[in-house]
């Protein structure tokens, strides 16, 4: 097989609308698989990237790192997958494989020279610029694909590859479970997965949203409590309540106000990645020896563990399936926090 020309949707320049185009995918190497992409989720990180908020300068960019599809061809040395297998690809497609983090299964934090190679807008081992999942096909090393359990529908499973693992990893690390009070700030793509996962782990879950507009949804998704952060009374009523707060908000927040909601020794984990610096008062942390941490997606073993956990508990994303020619409209709605709760592109319409 030679380089394959495939259809895709790309942002031609920062802030420009996405448009239909063609890109090439590399020839299958010995350990590569060719994936027929069926669905690709729209993550807010795609928007930050194509809007130039994260400093990307090389365009065009084909976003998409919540990819679900079916293997259609395999390289000569592939052992993990066969044609017909259901697979997913998340936020990275390669890493050095030799550093301490790679060996520990934390490929997202690769410290080797190659680093963790983003699924799009990154430079791969072959020197080529990577292009993501808003496309019909993807070639990826078999070791960087995940197996999607049979019981999970591919469209609603796609967002698990970023939104799912990004919430699963900190919930697991900070041991969300029975007896723990967990708050999720922002009920968007990430946040709604956090509610489902924390509930399935047995924690007492609170949603902190800008308004009560999505309260019924939040409770249906598994939240025990739901509060509006636009109401100052929320911060008085909930002071000192939580063991763990996961901040999924894509915009700037007054973090001190949220740290005030932690119990003594509690942890606020930053997941949202707006472009501006974060500010935290030292007094907010030292009084009550609280922690402020961050977390970024998850490594390959934990991502597979998350998919298996979701299969066991019947968890997928709540999605709105769209045609590819509605991507730009979907972006506007994501910016307006008008998403319930993840847009997923039907790759058959690309
Ligand atoms: P999303 O679907 O747009 O959800 C973000 C939510 O934040 C919105 O639904 C809204 O919730 C809340 N929000 C938005 N603007 C706000 C504002 N001005 N003030 C207060 N709340 C606001 O986005 P997402 O895909 O979940 O991604 C969220 C963030 O996480 C993005 O910055 C993304 O880049 C980042 N991210 C990080 C990782 C990681 O590994 N750390 C992985 C993926 C994404 P309410 O309507 O409920 O208030
Ligand atoms: Zn993402
Ligand atoms: Zn590494």
Coordinates of C-alpha atoms and ligand atoms in Angstrom, one line a residue:
X1 CA 0.0 0.0 0.0
X2 CA 1.2 3.5 -0.7
X3 CA 0.3 6.8 1.0
X4 CA -3.5 7.0 1.2
X5 CA -5.4 10.1 0.4
X6 CA -8.4 10.5 2.6
X7 CA -11.1 13.1 3.3
X8 CA -11.0 15.2 6.4
X9 CA -12.2 18.5 8.0
X10 CA -9.4 20.9 8.7
X11 CA -9.0 24.4 10.1
X12 CA -7.0 26.2 7.4
X13 CA -5.8 29.0 9.8
X14 CA -6.3 30.1 13.4
X15 CA -10.0 31.0 14.1
X16 CA -11.0 30.1 10.5
X17 CA -14.0 27.9 10.0
X18 CA -13.2 24.2 9.4
X19 CA -13.6 23.1 5.8
X20 CA -13.6 19.8 3.9
X21 CA -10.3 18.8 2.5
X22 CA -8.1 15.8 1.8
X23 CA -5.0 14.7 3.7
X24 CA -2.6 11.7 3.3
X25 CA -2.1 8.9 5.7
X26 CA 1.2 7.1 5.9
X27 CA 2.0 3.7 4.4
X28 CA 1.3 0.9 6.9
X29 CA 4.5 0.1 8.8
X30 CA 5.0 -3.4 10.2
X31 CA 3.3 -2.4 13.5
X32 CA 0.7 -0.1 12.1
X33 CA -3.0 -0.6 11.7
X34 CA -5.4 1.2 9.4
X35 CA -8.6 2.3 11.1
X36 CA -11.8 3.1 9.3
X37 CA -12.9 5.9 11.5
X38 CA -16.6 5.7 12.3
X39 CA -17.0 8.5 14.8
X40 CA -15.0 11.4 16.3
X41 CA -16.0 13.4 19.3
X42 CA -15.5 17.2 19.5
X43 CA -13.5 18.1 22.6
X44 CA -13.1 21.7 23.8
X45 CA -9.4 21.2 23.3
X46 CA -10.0 21.0 19.6
X47 CA -11.5 24.5 19.9
X48 CA -8.6 25.9 22.0
X49 CA -6.2 24.5 19.4
X50 CA -7.8 25.8 16.2
X51 CA -8.7 29.1 17.8
X52 CA -4.9 29.6 18.4
X53 CA -5.4 29.8 22.2
X54 CA -2.7 27.2 22.8
X55 CA -0.2 28.9 20.6
X56 CA -0.3 26.5 17.6
X57 CA 1.2 28.0 14.5
X58 CA 1.3 25.2 11.9
X59 CA -2.0 25.0 9.9
X60 CA -4.0 23.4 8.4
X61 CA -5.0 21.3 11.5
X62 CA -7.4 18.3 11.4
X63 CA -8.6 18.1 15.0
X64 CA -10.1 15.1 16.7
X65 CA -8.7 12.9 19.5
X66 CA -11.8 11.0 20.5
X67 CA -11.7 8.4 17.7
X68 CA -13.7 5.2 17.4
X69 CA -13.6 2.9 14.4
X70 CA -12.9 -0.5 13.0
X71 CA -9.5 -2.0 12.0
X72 CA -9.5 -2.6 8.2
X73 CA -5.9 -3.5 7.5
X74 CA -2.9 -4.5 9.6
X75 CA 0.9 -4.4 9.0
X76 CA 3.0 -7.5 8.7
X77 CA 4.1 -7.5 12.4
X78 CA 0.8 -6.6 14.1
X79 CA -0.2 -9.0 16.9
X80 CA -2.7 -7.1 18.9
X81 CA -5.4 -6.4 16.4
X82 CA -7.1 -8.0 13.3
X83 CA -9.4 -6.6 10.7
X84 CA -12.8 -6.1 12.1
X85 CA -11.7 -5.2 15.6
X86 CA -13.3 -2.2 17.3
X87 CA -10.7 0.2 18.4
X88 CA -10.3 3.7 19.8
X89 CA -7.5 6.3 19.6
X90 CA -7.2 9.1 22.2
X91 CA -5.0 12.1 22.5
X92 CA -1.6 10.7 21.6
X93 CA -0.4 8.3 18.9
X94 CA 3.2 7.6 20.0
X95 CA 5.8 8.3 22.7
X96 CA 9.5 7.3 23.3
X97 CA 8.6 4.0 25.0
X98 CA 11.8 4.1 27.0
X99 CA 11.6 6.8 29.6
X100 CA 10.4 6.0 33.2
X101 CA 7.0 7.4 32.5
X102 CA 6.5 5.4 29.3
X103 CA 7.6 2.2 31.1
X104 CA 5.2 3.0 33.9
X105 CA 2.3 3.3 31.4
X106 CA 2.2 7.1 31.7
X107 CA 2.8 7.8 28.0
X108 CA 0.9 11.1 28.2
X109 CA 3.8 12.4 30.4
X110 CA 6.7 11.0 28.2
X111 CA 9.9 12.7 29.1
X112 CA 11.9 11.2 26.2
X113 CA 13.1 13.2 23.3
X114 CA 10.1 12.3 21.2
X115 CA 7.7 13.2 23.9
X116 CA 4.0 12.3 23.9
X117 CA 3.0 12.7 20.2
X118 CA -0.3 14.4 20.0
X119 CA -2.9 12.8 17.7
X120 CA -3.0 16.1 15.8
X121 CA -0.9 19.2 15.5
X122 CA 2.3 17.4 16.6
X123 CA 5.4 16.1 14.9
X124 CA 5.7 12.3 14.8
X125 CA 8.6 10.0 14.8
X126 CA 8.8 10.2 11.0
X127 CA 8.9 14.0 11.1
X128 CA 5.4 14.3 9.7
X129 CA 2.8 16.6 11.2
X130 CA 0.0 14.6 12.8
X131 CA -3.6 15.0 11.7
X132 CA -6.5 13.9 13.8
X133 CA -9.8 12.1 13.8
X134 CA -12.2 14.4 11.9
X135 CA -11.4 12.2 9.0
X136 CA -12.3 8.9 7.4
X137 CA -9.1 6.9 8.1
X138 CA -6.2 6.9 10.5
X139 CA -2.9 4.9 10.5
X140 CA -1.6 4.3 14.0
X141 CA 0.9 2.0 15.7
X142 CA -1.0 -0.9 17.2
X143 CA 0.4 -0.2 20.7
X144 CA -1.3 3.2 20.8
X145 CA -4.8 2.0 20.0
X146 CA -7.3 0.8 22.6
X147 CA -9.8 -2.0 22.4
X148 CA -13.5 -0.9 22.6
X149 CA -15.5 -3.5 24.4
X150 CA -18.3 -5.1 22.3
X151 CA -21.1 -3.8 24.6
X152 CA -20.3 -0.2 24.1
X153 CA -21.8 1.5 21.0
X154 CA -19.0 3.1 19.0
X155 CA -20.6 6.6 18.6
X156 CA -21.2 7.1 22.3
X157 CA -17.9 5.4 23.3
X158 CA -15.8 7.8 21.2
X159 CA -15.8 10.6 23.9
X160 CA -14.4 8.1 26.4
X161 CA -11.1 8.3 24.7
X162 CA -10.5 11.8 26.0
X163 CA -13.4 13.1 28.2
X164 CA -13.8 9.6 29.9
X165 CA -10.2 9.0 30.7
X166 CA -9.5 12.6 31.8
X167 CA -12.1 12.2 34.6
X168 CA -11.5 8.6 35.3
X169 CA -7.8 9.1 36.1
X170 CA -8.1 11.7 38.8
X171 CA -11.1 10.0 40.3
X172 CA -9.1 6.8 40.6
X173 CA -5.9 8.5 41.8
X174 CA -7.7 10.4 44.6
X175 CA -9.8 7.3 45.4
X176 CA -13.3 8.6 44.7
X177 CA -15.6 6.0 46.3
X178 CA -18.0 5.3 49.1
X179 CA -17.8 7.9 51.8
X180 CA -16.1 10.5 49.5
X181 CA -17.7 13.8 48.6
X182 CA -16.7 14.8 45.0
X183 CA -17.7 18.0 43.2
X184 CA -17.5 18.4 39.5
X185 CA -17.3 22.0 38.2
X186 CA -18.8 22.5 34.8
X187 CA -21.3 20.1 33.3
X188 CA -20.0 19.9 29.7
X189 CA -18.3 17.0 27.9
X190 CA -15.7 16.3 30.6
X191 CA -18.0 17.2 33.5
X192 CA -20.9 14.8 32.5
X193 CA -18.4 11.9 32.3
X194 CA -17.1 12.9 35.7
X195 CA -20.6 12.7 37.2
X196 CA -21.3 9.2 35.7
X197 CA -17.9 7.8 36.7
X198 CA -17.8 9.2 40.2
X199 CA -21.3 7.9 40.8
X200 CA -20.4 4.5 39.5
X201 CA -17.4 4.4 41.8
X202 CA -19.7 5.0 44.7
X203 CA -18.9 8.6 45.6
X204 CA -21.4 11.3 46.7
X205 CA -21.4 13.6 43.7
X206 CA -22.2 17.3 43.5
X207 CA -22.4 19.3 40.3
X208 CA -21.3 23.0 40.4
X209 CA -22.7 24.6 37.3
X210 CA -23.1 28.2 36.3
X211 CA -26.9 27.9 36.5
X212 CA -29.6 25.4 37.4
X213 CA -30.5 25.1 33.7
X214 CA -29.2 21.5 33.4
X215 CA -30.1 20.3 37.0
X216 CA -32.5 17.6 35.8
X217 CA -29.9 16.2 33.5
X218 CA -27.2 16.3 36.2
X219 CA -29.4 14.3 38.7
X220 CA -30.3 11.8 35.9
X221 CA -26.6 11.4 35.1
X222 CA -25.9 10.4 38.7
X223 CA -25.4 13.5 40.7
X224 CA -26.7 13.6 44.3
X225 CA -26.7 17.4 44.5
X226 CA -26.6 20.3 42.0
X227 CA -25.8 23.9 42.7
X228 CA -25.5 27.2 40.7
X229 CA -22.2 28.9 41.1
X230 CA -23.8 32.2 40.0
X231 CA -25.5 32.2 43.4
X232 CA -23.1 33.5 46.1
X233 CA -25.1 31.5 48.7
X234 CA -23.7 28.3 47.1
X235 CA -20.2 29.1 48.3
X236 CA -21.4 29.8 51.9
X237 CA -23.6 26.7 52.1
X238 CA -20.9 24.3 50.8
X239 CA -17.8 25.8 52.5
X240 CA -15.6 22.9 53.8
X241 CA -17.6 20.2 52.1
X242 CA -15.6 18.2 49.6
X243 CA -12.7 15.7 49.6
X244 CA -12.1 16.3 45.9
X245 CA -13.1 18.9 43.4
X246 CA -12.5 18.4 39.7
X247 CA -12.5 21.6 37.7
X248 CA -13.4 21.0 34.1
X249 CA -14.2 24.6 33.2
X250 CA -12.7 25.8 29.9
X251 CA -12.6 29.4 31.1
X252 CA -11.0 31.4 33.9
X253 CA -12.5 30.8 37.4
X254 CA -11.9 32.3 40.9
X255 CA -10.1 29.2 42.2
X256 CA -9.8 30.5 45.8
X257 CA -13.6 30.4 46.0
X258 CA -13.6 26.7 45.0
X259 CA -10.6 25.8 47.4
X260 CA -12.9 27.2 50.1
X261 CA -15.3 24.4 49.4
X262 CA -12.7 21.7 50.2
X263 CA -12.5 19.9 53.6
X264 CA -9.2 20.1 55.5
X265 CA -6.7 18.1 53.4
X266 CA -8.9 18.2 50.3
X267 CA -7.7 18.5 46.7
X268 CA -8.8 20.7 43.8
X269 CA -7.7 19.1 40.5
X270 CA -7.4 21.4 37.5
X271 CA -8.5 19.7 34.3
X272 CA -9.7 22.6 32.2
X273 CA -7.0 24.3 30.2
X274 CA -7.9 27.9 29.3
X275 CA -5.2 30.1 27.8
X276 CA -4.6 32.4 30.8
X277 CA -2.5 31.8 33.9
X278 CA -4.2 30.5 37.0
X279 CA -4.1 32.4 40.3
X280 CA -4.3 30.9 43.7
X281 CA -3.9 32.7 47.0
X282 CA -1.3 31.0 49.4
X283 CA -3.8 31.5 52.3
X284 CA -6.5 29.5 50.4
X285 CA -4.1 26.5 50.4
X286 CA -2.2 26.8 53.7
X287 CA -5.3 27.1 55.9
X288 CA -6.6 23.6 55.9
X289 CA -3.4 22.2 54.2
X290 CA -5.2 21.8 50.9
X291 CA -3.8 20.7 47.6
X292 CA -4.1 22.1 44.2
X293 CA -3.1 19.6 41.5
X294 CA -3.5 19.0 37.8
X295 CA -4.2 15.9 35.7
X296 CA -3.9 15.2 32.0
X297 CA -5.8 12.4 30.3
X298 CA -4.3 9.0 31.2
X299 CA -1.8 6.5 29.9
X300 CA -2.6 3.5 27.7
X301 CA -3.1 0.9 30.5
X302 CA -5.4 3.2 32.5
X303 CA -7.4 4.1 29.4
X304 CA -8.0 0.4 28.7
X305 CA -9.0 0.0 32.4
X306 CA -11.4 2.9 32.0
X307 CA -13.0 1.4 28.9
X308 CA -13.4 -1.9 30.6
X309 CA -14.9 -0.2 33.7
X310 CA -17.4 1.6 31.4
X311 CA -18.4 -1.7 29.8
X312 CA -18.9 -3.2 33.3
X313 CA -21.0 -0.3 34.4
X314 CA -22.8 0.4 31.1
X315 CA -21.3 3.9 30.9
X316 CA -21.0 5.9 27.7
X317 CA -21.2 9.6 26.8
X318 CA -24.5 11.4 26.2
X319 CA -24.0 12.5 22.6
X320 CA -25.5 14.6 19.9
X321 CA -24.5 12.9 16.6
X322 CA -23.9 15.4 13.8
X323 CA -23.0 15.5 10.2
X324 CA -19.6 16.8 9.4
X325 CA -21.0 19.9 7.6
X326 CA -22.3 21.0 11.0
X327 CA -18.9 21.1 12.8
X328 CA -18.7 24.9 12.8
X329 CA -22.2 25.2 14.2
X330 CA -21.3 22.7 16.9
X331 CA -18.2 24.7 17.8
X332 CA -20.4 27.8 18.3
X333 CA -22.6 25.8 20.6
X334 CA -19.7 24.4 22.6
X335 CA -18.5 28.0 23.1
X336 CA -21.9 28.9 24.4
X337 CA -21.9 26.0 26.8
X338 CA -24.9 24.7 24.8
X339 CA -23.9 21.0 24.5
X340 CA -25.6 18.0 25.9
X341 CA -23.1 16.6 26.4
X342 CA -20.7 15.8 23.6
X343 CA -21.0 16.4 19.8
X344 CA -19.8 13.4 17.9
X345 CA -19.2 13.6 14.1
X346 CA -20.5 10.7 12.0
X347 CA -17.4 10.0 9.8
X348 CA -19.6 8.6 7.1
X349 CA -20.6 12.2 6.3
X350 CA -17.0 13.4 5.9
Ligands
LIG1 P1 -17.1 21.8 27.4 O1 -17.9 20.6 26.9 O2 -17.2 23.1 26.6 O3 -17.5 22.0 28.9 C1 -16.9 23.1 29.7 C2 -18.0 23.5 30.7 O4 -17.4 24.6 31.5 C3 -19.2 24.1 30.1 O5 -20.2 23.2 29.8 C4 -19.7 25.0 31.3 O6 -20.4 24.2 32.2 C5 -18.4 25.4 31.9 N1 -18.0 26.8 31.5 C6 -17.8 27.3 30.3 N2 -17.5 28.6 30.3 C7 -17.6 29.0 31.6 C8 -17.4 30.2 32.2 N3 -17.1 31.3 31.5 N4 -17.5 30.2 33.6 C9 -17.9 29.1 34.3 N5 -18.1 27.9 33.7 C10 -17.9 27.9 32.4 O7 -15.6 21.5 27.4 P2 -14.8 20.1 27.6 O8 -14.6 19.4 26.3 O9 -15.5 19.4 28.7 O10 -13.4 20.6 28.1 C11 -13.3 21.4 29.3 C12 -11.8 21.9 29.4 O11 -11.0 20.8 29.7 C13 -11.2 22.6 28.2 O12 -10.4 23.7 28.6 C14 -10.4 21.5 27.6 O13 -9.3 22.0 26.8 C15 -9.9 20.8 28.8 N6 -9.4 19.4 28.7 C16 -8.4 19.0 29.5 C17 -8.0 17.7 29.4 C18 -6.9 17.2 30.4 O14 -6.4 16.2 30.1 N7 -6.6 17.9 31.4 C19 -8.6 16.8 28.5 C20 -9.6 17.3 27.7 C21 -10.1 18.6 27.8 P3 -21.8 24.7 32.9 O15 -22.7 25.1 31.7 O16 -22.3 23.5 33.7 O17 -21.4 25.9 33.8
LIG2 ZN1 -9.8 16.2 24.5
LIG3 ZN1 8.7 8.2 27.0

